[in-house]
Amino acid sequence: MFRTDMLTVALWASLAAALALWLADGGTSSVGNVTQAVTAVGILAGLAGMDLVFLMLLLAARLPFVDGAVGHDRALEFHRKLGKPALYLLLAHGLLLAIGYGMAEGLDPVSEAIALWVLVPDMWLAFVSMALFVAVVVTSLVAVRRRFPYEFWYIVHLLTYLAVATALPHQFSVGGLFAEGTWQRWYWLLLCIATGSALAWFRVAQPVMATFRHQLTVRRVVRLAPGVFSVEMSGLRLNELSGSGGRFFVWRFLAPGMWWQAHPFSLSAEPQVAPPSTGPSSGFLPRQGSLRITVRNLGAGSARLASLRPGTKVSIEGPYGVFSTAARSRERVVMIGAGIGITPLRALLESTPFSPGQATVLLRGSSADELFLGDEILDLCRKRGATLFHLIGPRSENPQRTWLPASAGATRLRDYVPDIADADVYICGPSAWARNVLAEAKSAGVREEQLHYERFDW
């Protein structure tokens, strides 16, 4: 909770600092009439809008502090929520400045906008930037992005970086707020550099280094059920990834037609590391190991992974998310999964520490065939002394209880786990299903900091 509070304070402080730039430059003293007031509000809207854009980029940069505080999923959820306010502020910035400058020069907003495009250096880039921001935000709306494949949305979303790059020049060349020699200019430059550096390090440099360090290759693909299969990989220094069971990585399989597709999949088993060699030069050789992900065919991209050939090189980013033992706050643990969301629970069950009798696992599926890796989970529960429930059958027609099968009747979550209010609860599965489980867990007395969940949408 402390890190979450610190993150919230930092976000609000950043926005306040952006607005303080204008105040420290004598902003209020320059407002003497309606024209100047309109222009001033336009400047403030631009400062706030760009600050929100920087915050969005940082939330998507996979910073360890942010990931550990709220988890990658919730960071991206907040990132998406900031998109429309940022766009509205930037649109207001452009419109109000066109009105304000036009009022001062006796021009209508359209004529003033054309004059700015033609006569003011770097201003045409600002118009291009605005068009790119509109494209990114519109394609991010749920109703729109569901009409396109993930790959199309992802490519369009990369335009955010181009939008920011084209927005920056006019900020330093037009107006006096960021004039050379001012501390405001240095603050804004440092904010730009810090954001760009974070993206370059965590989104580019670290994944490249991890790919070379672990040298993952596909060992085999194992079919588990129709449309469901495991991809087993071998690599080096996988002991460094121990304890990552349940967390997700971003995978790129470097095969023709697949290398550009990023796949966020969780581990379905803890990395297995070969015992150290006893040869005379063994101290100089990295240890071999293996790891596994389990995939369900939910689209053309994931379906093609079933045809991966042994020896295919793999690029890796991560691990990410709070779905790990590091998030534990109680001795007891409850794991609830549905469909392909069961597979991260298998890895979590393998790695999380608990004493016999302190763990409960609930697996949900329409049929026994949908309890993926169920035999492995049953074996782990027997070995570790965990209680296991199989919740099989058509879902309940009660809207608040659709996470349960109809055969469960009036049974509630606390009937399966009477002391759930004093347990960490891990939930993994489809979004609508997970929301029902979360709601029932909260009604059973589970606090927010005890809930750890991952979503399977984008």
CSV table of C-alpha atoms in Angstrom, one decimal:
chain,number,residue,atom,x,y,z
A,1,MET,CA,0.0,0.0,0.0
A,2,PHE,CA,2.9,2.4,0.7
A,3,ARG,CA,4.2,2.1,-2.8
A,4,THR,CA,0.7,2.6,-4.2
A,5,ASP,CA,0.3,5.8,-2.1
A,6,MET,CA,3.7,7.1,-3.2
A,7,LEU,CA,2.8,6.4,-6.8
A,8,THR,CA,-0.5,8.4,-6.4
A,9,VAL,CA,1.3,11.3,-4.8
A,10,ALA,CA,4.0,11.3,-7.6
A,11,LEU,CA,1.3,11.4,-10.3
A,12,TRP,CA,-0.5,14.4,-8.7
A,13,ALA,CA,2.7,16.1,-7.9
A,14,SER,CA,3.8,15.9,-11.6
A,15,LEU,CA,0.5,17.4,-12.8
A,16,ALA,CA,0.8,20.2,-10.2
A,17,ALA,CA,4.4,20.9,-11.2
A,18,ALA,CA,3.4,21.2,-14.9
A,19,LEU,CA,0.8,23.8,-14.0
A,20,ALA,CA,3.2,25.6,-11.6
A,21,LEU,CA,5.5,26.2,-14.6
A,22,TRP,CA,3.1,28.8,-15.9
A,23,LEU,CA,2.4,30.4,-12.5
A,24,ALA,CA,6.1,30.7,-11.8
A,25,ASP,CA,6.5,32.5,-15.1
A,26,GLY,CA,4.2,35.3,-13.9
A,27,GLY,CA,1.2,33.7,-15.6
A,28,THR,CA,-1.6,35.4,-13.6
A,29,SER,CA,0.0,38.8,-14.0
A,30,SER,CA,-0.3,38.5,-17.8
A,31,VAL,CA,-4.1,38.0,-17.8
A,32,GLY,CA,-5.7,41.4,-18.1
A,33,ASN,CA,-8.6,40.8,-20.6
A,34,VAL,CA,-10.7,38.0,-22.1
A,35,THR,CA,-8.3,37.5,-25.0
A,36,GLN,CA,-5.4,36.9,-22.6
A,37,ALA,CA,-7.5,34.7,-20.4
A,38,VAL,CA,-8.5,32.4,-23.3
A,39,THR,CA,-4.8,32.2,-24.3
A,40,ALA,CA,-3.8,31.4,-20.7
A,41,VAL,CA,-6.3,28.6,-20.4
A,42,GLY,CA,-5.1,27.2,-23.7
A,43,ILE,CA,-1.5,27.2,-22.4
A,44,LEU,CA,-2.5,25.5,-19.1
A,45,ALA,CA,-4.5,22.9,-21.0
A,46,GLY,CA,-1.4,22.1,-23.2
A,47,LEU,CA,0.9,21.8,-20.2
A,48,ALA,CA,-1.6,19.5,-18.3
A,49,GLY,CA,-2.3,17.4,-21.5
A,50,MET,CA,1.4,16.8,-22.3
A,51,ASP,CA,2.1,16.0,-18.6
A,52,LEU,CA,-0.6,13.3,-18.8
A,53,VAL,CA,1.0,12.0,-22.0
A,54,PHE,CA,4.3,11.6,-20.2
A,55,LEU,CA,2.6,9.9,-17.3
A,56,MET,CA,0.9,7.5,-19.8
A,57,LEU,CA,4.2,6.6,-21.3
A,58,LEU,CA,5.8,6.0,-17.9
A,59,LEU,CA,2.9,3.7,-16.9
A,60,ALA,CA,3.4,1.7,-20.1
A,61,ALA,CA,7.2,1.6,-19.7
A,62,ARG,CA,7.1,-1.4,-17.3
A,63,LEU,CA,9.0,0.4,-14.5
A,64,PRO,CA,9.7,-2.1,-11.7
A,65,PHE,CA,8.4,0.4,-9.1
A,66,VAL,CA,5.1,0.7,-10.9
A,67,ASP,CA,4.8,-3.0,-11.6
A,68,GLY,CA,5.5,-3.9,-8.0
A,69,ALA,CA,3.0,-1.2,-6.7
A,70,VAL,CA,-0.1,-1.9,-8.8
A,71,GLY,CA,0.8,-4.6,-11.3
A,72,HIS,CA,1.2,-4.3,-15.0
A,73,ASP,CA,-2.5,-4.9,-15.8
A,74,ARG,CA,-3.7,-2.1,-13.5
A,75,ALA,CA,-0.9,0.2,-14.7
A,76,LEU,CA,-2.2,-0.2,-18.2
A,77,GLU,CA,-5.8,0.2,-17.1
A,78,PHE,CA,-4.9,3.6,-15.6
A,79,HIS,CA,-2.8,4.4,-18.7
A,80,ARG,CA,-5.9,3.9,-20.8
A,81,LYS,CA,-8.1,6.0,-18.5
A,82,LEU,CA,-5.7,8.9,-18.9
A,83,GLY,CA,-5.9,8.7,-22.7
A,84,LYS,CA,-9.2,10.6,-23.2
A,85,PRO,CA,-8.5,13.4,-20.7
A,86,ALA,CA,-5.1,13.9,-22.2
A,87,LEU,CA,-6.6,14.2,-25.7
A,88,TYR,CA,-9.4,16.5,-24.5
A,89,LEU,CA,-6.8,18.8,-22.9
A,90,LEU,CA,-4.6,18.8,-26.0
A,91,LEU,CA,-7.6,19.6,-28.3
A,92,ALA,CA,-8.6,22.4,-25.9
A,93,HIS,CA,-5.0,23.6,-26.0
A,94,GLY,CA,-5.1,23.9,-29.8
A,95,LEU,CA,-8.6,25.3,-30.0
A,96,LEU,CA,-8.2,27.9,-27.3
A,97,LEU,CA,-4.9,29.2,-28.6
A,98,ALA,CA,-6.4,29.5,-32.1
A,99,ILE,CA,-9.3,31.5,-30.6
A,100,GLY,CA,-7.1,33.6,-28.3
A,101,TYR,CA,-4.5,34.4,-30.9
A,102,GLY,CA,-7.3,35.0,-33.5
A,103,MET,CA,-9.0,37.5,-31.1
A,104,ALA,CA,-5.8,39.4,-30.7
A,105,GLU,CA,-5.2,39.6,-34.5
A,106,GLY,CA,-8.8,40.0,-35.6
A,107,LEU,CA,-9.0,36.5,-37.2
A,108,ASP,CA,-11.5,33.7,-36.9
A,109,PRO,CA,-10.1,30.4,-35.3
A,110,VAL,CA,-9.8,28.6,-38.7
A,111,SER,CA,-7.9,31.5,-40.4
A,112,GLU,CA,-5.7,31.8,-37.3
A,113,ALA,CA,-5.0,28.0,-37.4
A,114,ILE,CA,-4.0,28.2,-41.1
A,115,ALA,CA,-1.8,31.2,-40.4
A,116,LEU,CA,-0.1,29.3,-37.5
A,117,TRP,CA,0.5,26.3,-39.8
A,118,VAL,CA,2.0,28.4,-42.6
A,119,LEU,CA,3.9,31.1,-40.7
A,120,VAL,CA,5.1,29.7,-37.4
A,121,PRO,CA,8.1,27.4,-37.4
A,122,ASP,CA,7.5,23.9,-36.1
A,123,MET,CA,3.7,24.5,-35.8
A,124,TRP,CA,2.9,22.2,-38.6
A,125,LEU,CA,4.4,19.4,-36.6
A,126,ALA,CA,2.0,20.2,-33.7
A,127,PHE,CA,-0.9,19.7,-36.1
A,128,VAL,CA,0.5,16.4,-37.2
A,129,SER,CA,1.0,15.4,-33.6
A,130,MET,CA,-2.6,16.2,-32.8
A,131,ALA,CA,-3.9,14.1,-35.6
A,132,LEU,CA,-1.7,11.2,-34.4
A,133,PHE,CA,-3.0,11.5,-30.8
A,134,VAL,CA,-6.6,11.4,-32.1
A,135,ALA,CA,-5.8,8.2,-34.1
A,136,VAL,CA,-4.2,6.5,-31.1
A,137,VAL,CA,-7.0,7.4,-28.6
A,138,VAL,CA,-9.9,6.5,-31.0
A,139,THR,CA,-8.3,3.1,-31.8
A,140,SER,CA,-7.9,2.5,-28.1
A,141,LEU,CA,-11.6,2.7,-27.4
A,142,VAL,CA,-13.0,-0.7,-26.6
A,143,ALA,CA,-15.8,-0.5,-29.1
A,144,VAL,CA,-13.3,0.4,-31.9
A,145,ARG,CA,-10.3,-1.8,-31.0
A,146,ARG,CA,-12.5,-5.0,-30.8
A,147,ARG,CA,-13.1,-4.6,-34.6
A,148,PHE,CA,-9.4,-5.0,-35.4
A,149,PRO,CA,-6.9,-7.7,-34.7
A,150,TYR,CA,-4.5,-7.0,-31.8
A,151,GLU,CA,-1.5,-6.6,-34.2
A,152,PHE,CA,-3.3,-3.7,-36.0
A,153,TRP,CA,-4.1,-1.9,-32.7
A,154,TYR,CA,-0.5,-2.5,-31.5
A,155,ILE,CA,1.0,-0.9,-34.6
A,156,VAL,CA,-1.3,2.1,-34.5
A,157,HIS,CA,-0.5,2.5,-30.8
A,158,LEU,CA,3.2,2.8,-31.6
A,159,LEU,CA,2.2,6.1,-33.2
A,160,THR,CA,2.1,7.5,-29.7
A,161,TYR,CA,5.9,7.8,-29.7
A,162,LEU,CA,5.7,9.7,-33.1
A,163,ALA,CA,3.0,11.9,-31.7
A,164,VAL,CA,5.1,12.9,-28.8
A,165,ALA,CA,8.2,13.4,-31.0
A,166,THR,CA,6.3,15.8,-33.3
A,167,ALA,CA,4.7,17.6,-30.4
A,168,LEU,CA,8.0,18.6,-28.7
A,169,PRO,CA,9.6,21.0,-31.2
A,170,HIS,CA,7.0,23.8,-31.1
A,171,GLN,CA,7.0,23.7,-27.3
A,172,PHE,CA,10.6,24.9,-27.2
A,173,SER,CA,10.5,27.2,-30.3
A,174,VAL,CA,7.2,28.9,-29.8
A,175,GLY,CA,6.4,31.2,-26.9
A,176,GLY,CA,8.5,32.3,-24.0
A,177,LEU,CA,7.6,29.8,-21.2
A,178,PHE,CA,10.4,27.4,-22.3
A,179,ALA,CA,12.8,30.1,-23.5
A,180,GLU,CA,16.5,29.3,-23.3
A,181,GLY,CA,18.1,29.9,-19.9
A,182,THR,CA,14.9,29.4,-17.9
A,183,TRP,CA,14.5,26.7,-15.3
A,184,GLN,CA,11.1,25.8,-16.8
A,185,ARG,CA,12.9,24.8,-20.0
A,186,TRP,CA,15.4,22.6,-18.0
A,187,TYR,CA,12.5,21.0,-16.1
A,188,TRP,CA,10.6,20.2,-19.2
A,189,LEU,CA,13.7,18.9,-21.0
A,190,LEU,CA,14.6,16.7,-18.0
A,191,LEU,CA,11.0,15.3,-18.0
A,192,CYS,CA,11.3,14.5,-21.7
A,193,ILE,CA,14.7,12.9,-21.2
A,194,ALA,CA,13.7,10.9,-18.2
A,195,THR,CA,10.6,9.5,-19.9
A,196,GLY,CA,12.5,8.7,-23.1
A,197,SER,CA,15.3,7.0,-21.1
A,198,ALA,CA,12.9,4.9,-19.1
A,199,LEU,CA,11.2,3.7,-22.3
A,200,ALA,CA,14.6,3.0,-24.0
A,201,TRP,CA,16.0,1.1,-21.0
A,202,PHE,CA,13.0,-0.9,-19.8
A,203,ARG,CA,11.2,-1.5,-23.2
A,204,VAL,CA,14.3,-2.0,-25.4
A,205,ALA,CA,17.7,-2.4,-23.6
A,206,GLN,CA,16.6,-4.8,-20.9
A,207,PRO,CA,14.6,-7.2,-23.2
A,208,VAL,CA,17.6,-7.3,-25.6
A,209,MET,CA,20.0,-8.1,-22.7
A,210,ALA,CA,17.6,-10.7,-21.3
A,211,THR,CA,17.3,-12.4,-24.8
A,212,PHE,CA,21.1,-12.7,-25.1
A,213,ARG,CA,21.5,-13.7,-21.5
A,214,HIS,CA,19.0,-16.6,-21.5
A,215,GLN,CA,19.3,-17.7,-25.2
A,216,LEU,CA,16.0,-19.4,-25.2
A,217,THR,CA,15.0,-21.8,-28.0
A,218,VAL,CA,11.9,-23.9,-28.6
A,219,ARG,CA,12.4,-27.5,-27.6
A,220,ARG,CA,9.0,-28.9,-28.4
A,221,VAL,CA,5.3,-28.1,-28.6
A,222,VAL,CA,3.0,-30.5,-26.7
A,223,ARG,CA,-0.8,-30.6,-27.5
A,224,LEU,CA,-2.9,-30.8,-24.4
A,225,ALA,CA,-6.5,-30.4,-25.8
A,226,PRO,CA,-8.1,-29.1,-29.0
A,227,GLY,CA,-6.7,-25.6,-29.4
A,228,VAL,CA,-4.5,-25.8,-26.3
A,229,PHE,CA,-0.8,-26.6,-26.2
A,230,SER,CA,2.4,-26.1,-24.2
A,231,VAL,CA,5.5,-24.6,-25.7
A,232,GLU,CA,8.6,-26.0,-23.9
A,233,MET,CA,11.8,-24.0,-24.2
A,234,SER,CA,15.4,-24.5,-23.1
A,235,GLY,CA,17.9,-21.8,-22.2
A,236,LEU,CA,20.7,-20.6,-20.0
A,237,ARG,CA,20.8,-19.1,-16.5
A,238,LEU,CA,17.1,-19.8,-15.9
A,239,ASN,CA,17.8,-20.0,-12.2
A,240,GLU,CA,17.6,-16.2,-12.4
A,241,LEU,CA,13.9,-16.5,-13.3
A,242,SER,CA,13.1,-18.8,-10.3
A,243,GLY,CA,10.2,-17.6,-8.3
A,244,SER,CA,8.5,-16.1,-11.4
A,245,GLY,CA,5.8,-18.8,-11.5
A,246,GLY,CA,2.5,-17.2,-12.3
A,247,ARG,CA,4.0,-14.0,-13.6
A,248,PHE,CA,3.9,-13.3,-17.3
A,249,PHE,CA,6.5,-12.6,-19.9
A,250,VAL,CA,6.3,-11.0,-23.3
A,251,TRP,CA,7.5,-13.6,-25.9
A,252,ARG,CA,8.6,-13.1,-29.5
A,253,PHE,CA,9.2,-16.3,-31.5
A,254,LEU,CA,11.9,-15.4,-34.1
A,255,ALA,CA,10.4,-17.5,-36.9
A,256,PRO,CA,9.3,-16.2,-40.4
A,257,GLY,CA,6.1,-14.3,-40.1
A,258,MET,CA,6.1,-14.4,-36.3
A,259,TRP,CA,9.0,-12.4,-35.1
A,260,TRP,CA,7.2,-9.1,-34.9
A,261,GLN,CA,4.2,-10.5,-32.8
A,262,ALA,CA,4.5,-10.0,-29.1
A,263,HIS,CA,2.6,-12.6,-26.9
A,264,PRO,CA,2.0,-12.0,-23.2
A,265,PHE,CA,1.9,-15.4,-21.6
A,266,SER,CA,2.4,-16.6,-18.1
A,267,LEU,CA,4.7,-19.4,-17.1
A,268,SER,CA,2.8,-22.6,-16.5
A,269,ALA,CA,5.6,-24.2,-14.6
A,270,GLU,CA,8.6,-23.0,-12.6
A,271,PRO,CA,11.8,-22.9,-14.6
A,272,GLN,CA,13.7,-26.2,-14.2
A,273,VAL,CA,17.5,-25.9,-13.9
A,274,ALA,CA,19.9,-28.8,-14.6
A,275,PRO,CA,22.1,-29.7,-11.6
A,276,PRO,CA,25.6,-28.1,-11.8
A,277,SER,CA,28.2,-29.9,-13.7
A,278,THR,CA,31.2,-31.4,-11.8
A,279,GLY,CA,33.7,-31.1,-14.7
A,280,PRO,CA,37.0,-29.2,-14.2
A,281,SER,CA,35.7,-26.2,-16.2
A,282,SER,CA,32.1,-26.3,-15.1
A,283,GLY,CA,32.5,-23.1,-13.1
A,284,PHE,CA,32.8,-21.2,-16.4
A,285,LEU,CA,29.8,-22.7,-18.1
A,286,PRO,CA,26.2,-21.3,-17.6
A,287,ARG,CA,23.7,-23.9,-16.4
A,288,GLN,CA,21.2,-25.2,-18.8
A,289,GLY,CA,17.5,-25.2,-18.0
A,290,SER,CA,13.9,-25.3,-19.3
A,291,LEU,CA,10.7,-23.5,-18.9
A,292,ARG,CA,7.1,-23.7,-20.3
A,293,ILE,CA,4.2,-21.7,-21.3
A,294,THR,CA,0.7,-23.0,-22.0
A,295,VAL,CA,-1.3,-21.4,-24.8
A,296,ARG,CA,-4.9,-21.4,-25.9
A,297,ASN,CA,-5.8,-20.7,-29.5
A,298,LEU,CA,-7.7,-17.4,-29.1
A,299,GLY,CA,-6.6,-15.9,-32.4
A,300,ALA,CA,-4.5,-16.2,-35.5
A,301,GLY,CA,-1.3,-15.2,-33.8
A,302,SER,CA,-1.6,-17.7,-30.9
A,303,ALA,CA,-2.8,-20.4,-33.2
A,304,ARG,CA,0.4,-20.2,-35.3
A,305,LEU,CA,2.5,-21.0,-32.3
A,306,ALA,CA,1.3,-24.6,-32.5
A,307,SER,CA,3.5,-24.9,-35.6
A,308,LEU,CA,6.7,-23.7,-34.0
A,309,ARG,CA,9.7,-25.9,-34.8
A,310,PRO,CA,12.3,-27.1,-32.4
A,311,GLY,CA,15.3,-24.7,-32.4
A,312,THR,CA,13.3,-21.5,-33.0
A,313,LYS,CA,15.0,-18.7,-31.2
A,314,VAL,CA,12.9,-16.8,-28.6
A,315,SER,CA,13.0,-13.1,-27.5
A,316,ILE,CA,11.9,-12.5,-23.9
A,317,GLU,CA,10.7,-9.5,-21.8
A,318,GLY,CA,9.8,-9.7,-18.1
A,319,PRO,CA,8.7,-11.1,-15.8
A,320,TYR,CA,5.8,-8.7,-15.1
A,321,GLY,CA,2.8,-8.5,-12.9
A,322,VAL,CA,1.9,-9.1,-9.2
A,323,PHE,CA,0.8,-12.7,-9.7
A,324,SER,CA,3.6,-14.1,-7.7
A,325,THR,CA,4.7,-15.1,-4.1
A,326,ALA,CA,6.2,-11.6,-3.6
A,327,ALA,CA,2.6,-10.2,-3.3
A,328,ARG,CA,1.8,-12.5,-0.3
A,329,SER,CA,0.6,-10.8,2.9
A,330,ARG,CA,-1.0,-13.7,4.7
A,331,GLU,CA,-0.1,-17.3,5.6
A,332,ARG,CA,-3.2,-18.8,4.0
A,333,VAL,CA,-3.5,-18.7,0.2
A,334,VAL,CA,-6.5,-19.3,-2.2
A,335,MET,CA,-6.0,-19.8,-5.9
A,336,ILE,CA,-9.0,-19.5,-8.3
A,337,GLY,CA,-8.7,-20.1,-12.0
A,338,ALA,CA,-10.8,-20.7,-15.1
A,339,GLY,CA,-10.0,-22.0,-18.5
A,340,ILE,CA,-6.5,-21.1,-19.7
A,341,GLY,CA,-6.2,-19.0,-16.5
A,342,ILE,CA,-5.7,-22.2,-14.6
A,343,THR,CA,-2.2,-22.7,-16.1
A,344,PRO,CA,-0.5,-19.8,-14.2
A,345,LEU,CA,-2.0,-21.2,-11.0
A,346,ARG,CA,-0.1,-24.4,-11.7
A,347,ALA,CA,3.2,-22.5,-11.6
A,348,LEU,CA,2.2,-20.5,-8.6
A,349,LEU,CA,1.1,-23.6,-6.7
A,350,GLU,CA,4.6,-25.0,-7.4
A,351,SER,CA,6.5,-22.0,-6.2
A,352,THR,CA,4.5,-20.3,-3.4
A,353,PRO,CA,5.4,-21.2,0.2
A,354,PHE,CA,2.7,-22.6,2.4
A,355,SER,CA,2.3,-25.3,5.0
A,356,PRO,CA,0.0,-28.3,4.5
A,357,GLY,CA,-3.6,-27.3,5.0
A,358,GLN,CA,-3.0,-23.6,4.3
A,359,ALA,CA,-3.8,-23.5,0.6
A,360,THR,CA,-7.1,-24.0,-1.3
A,361,VAL,CA,-7.3,-24.3,-5.1
A,362,LEU,CA,-10.6,-23.9,-7.1
A,363,LEU,CA,-10.6,-24.7,-10.8
A,364,ARG,CA,-13.5,-23.8,-13.0
A,365,GLY,CA,-14.4,-25.3,-16.4
A,366,SER,CA,-17.5,-26.1,-18.4
A,367,SER,CA,-16.2,-29.7,-18.6
A,368,ALA,CA,-13.3,-31.7,-17.2
A,369,ASP,CA,-11.4,-31.2,-20.4
A,370,GLU,CA,-11.2,-27.5,-19.7
A,371,LEU,CA,-9.3,-28.0,-16.5
A,372,PHE,CA,-6.0,-27.6,-18.3
A,373,LEU,CA,-3.0,-29.2,-16.6
A,374,GLY,CA,-5.5,-30.5,-14.0
A,375,ASP,CA,-3.6,-33.7,-13.5
A,376,GLU,CA,-0.4,-31.8,-12.6
A,377,ILE,CA,-2.3,-29.6,-10.3
A,378,LEU,CA,-3.9,-32.5,-8.6
A,379,ASP,CA,-0.5,-34.1,-8.1
A,380,LEU,CA,1.0,-30.9,-6.6
A,381,CYS,CA,-2.0,-30.5,-4.3
A,382,ARG,CA,-1.5,-34.0,-3.0
A,383,LYS,CA,2.2,-33.5,-2.5
A,384,ARG,CA,1.9,-30.1,-0.8
A,385,GLY,CA,-1.3,-30.7,1.2
A,386,ALA,CA,-3.5,-28.2,-0.6
A,387,THR,CA,-7.3,-28.6,-0.8
A,388,LEU,CA,-8.6,-28.8,-4.4
A,389,PHE,CA,-12.1,-28.2,-5.8
A,390,HIS,CA,-13.2,-28.8,-9.3
A,391,LEU,CA,-16.1,-26.6,-10.3
A,392,ILE,CA,-17.4,-28.2,-13.5
A,393,GLY,CA,-20.5,-27.7,-15.5
A,394,PRO,CA,-22.6,-25.0,-17.2
A,395,ARG,CA,-22.5,-21.6,-15.5
A,396,SER,CA,-25.2,-20.3,-13.2
A,397,GLU,CA,-27.9,-18.1,-14.8
A,398,ASN,CA,-27.7,-15.8,-11.8
A,399,PRO,CA,-25.7,-12.7,-13.1
A,400,GLN,CA,-23.8,-12.3,-9.8
A,401,ARG,CA,-22.9,-16.0,-9.7
A,402,THR,CA,-21.8,-16.8,-13.3
A,403,TRP,CA,-18.3,-17.7,-12.1
A,404,LEU,CA,-19.9,-20.9,-10.5
A,405,PRO,CA,-21.5,-23.8,-12.2
A,406,ALA,CA,-25.3,-24.0,-12.0
A,407,SER,CA,-24.9,-27.2,-9.9
A,408,ALA,CA,-23.3,-25.2,-7.1
A,409,GLY,CA,-26.8,-23.9,-6.1
A,410,ALA,CA,-26.6,-21.4,-3.3
A,411,THR,CA,-23.0,-22.3,-2.4
A,412,ARG,CA,-20.8,-19.3,-2.0
A,413,LEU,CA,-17.0,-18.7,-2.0
A,414,ARG,CA,-16.8,-18.7,1.8
A,415,ASP,CA,-18.4,-22.1,1.8
A,416,TYR,CA,-15.4,-23.5,0.0
A,417,VAL,CA,-12.9,-21.4,2.0
A,418,PRO,CA,-14.5,-20.4,5.4
A,419,ASP,CA,-11.4,-18.4,6.5
A,420,ILE,CA,-10.9,-16.7,3.1
A,421,ALA,CA,-11.0,-13.2,4.7
A,422,ASP,CA,-7.6,-14.1,6.2
A,423,ALA,CA,-6.0,-15.3,3.0
A,424,ASP,CA,-4.2,-14.0,-0.1
A,425,VAL,CA,-6.5,-14.7,-3.1
A,426,TYR,CA,-5.1,-15.2,-6.6
A,427,ILE,CA,-7.6,-15.0,-9.4
A,428,CYS,CA,-6.9,-15.7,-13.0
A,429,GLY,CA,-9.3,-16.1,-15.9
A,430,PRO,CA,-11.5,-14.2,-18.4
A,431,SER,CA,-12.3,-10.6,-17.4
A,432,ALA,CA,-16.1,-11.0,-16.9
A,433,TRP,CA,-15.7,-14.2,-14.9
A,434,ALA,CA,-12.9,-12.6,-12.8
A,435,ARG,CA,-15.0,-9.6,-11.9
A,436,ASN,CA,-17.7,-11.8,-10.4
A,437,VAL,CA,-15.1,-13.7,-8.4
A,438,LEU,CA,-13.5,-10.5,-7.1
A,439,ALA,CA,-16.9,-9.1,-6.1
A,440,GLU,CA,-17.7,-12.2,-4.1
A,441,ALA,CA,-14.3,-12.3,-2.5
A,442,LYS,CA,-14.8,-8.7,-1.4
A,443,SER,CA,-18.2,-9.5,0.0
A,444,ALA,CA,-16.6,-12.3,1.9
A,445,GLY,CA,-14.3,-9.8,3.7
A,446,VAL,CA,-11.2,-10.0,1.5
A,447,ARG,CA,-9.4,-6.7,1.5
A,448,GLU,CA,-8.1,-5.1,-1.7
A,449,GLU,CA,-4.4,-5.7,-0.8
A,450,GLN,CA,-5.1,-9.4,-0.4
A,451,LEU,CA,-6.5,-9.7,-4.0
A,452,HIS,CA,-4.1,-10.5,-6.8
A,453,TYR,CA,-5.4,-11.1,-10.3
A,454,GLU,CA,-4.5,-11.1,-14.0
A,455,ARG,CA,-6.8,-10.4,-16.9
A,456,PHE,CA,-6.8,-12.0,-20.4
A,457,ASP,CA,-7.8,-9.1,-22.6
A,458,TRP,CA,-6.1,-6.0,-24.2
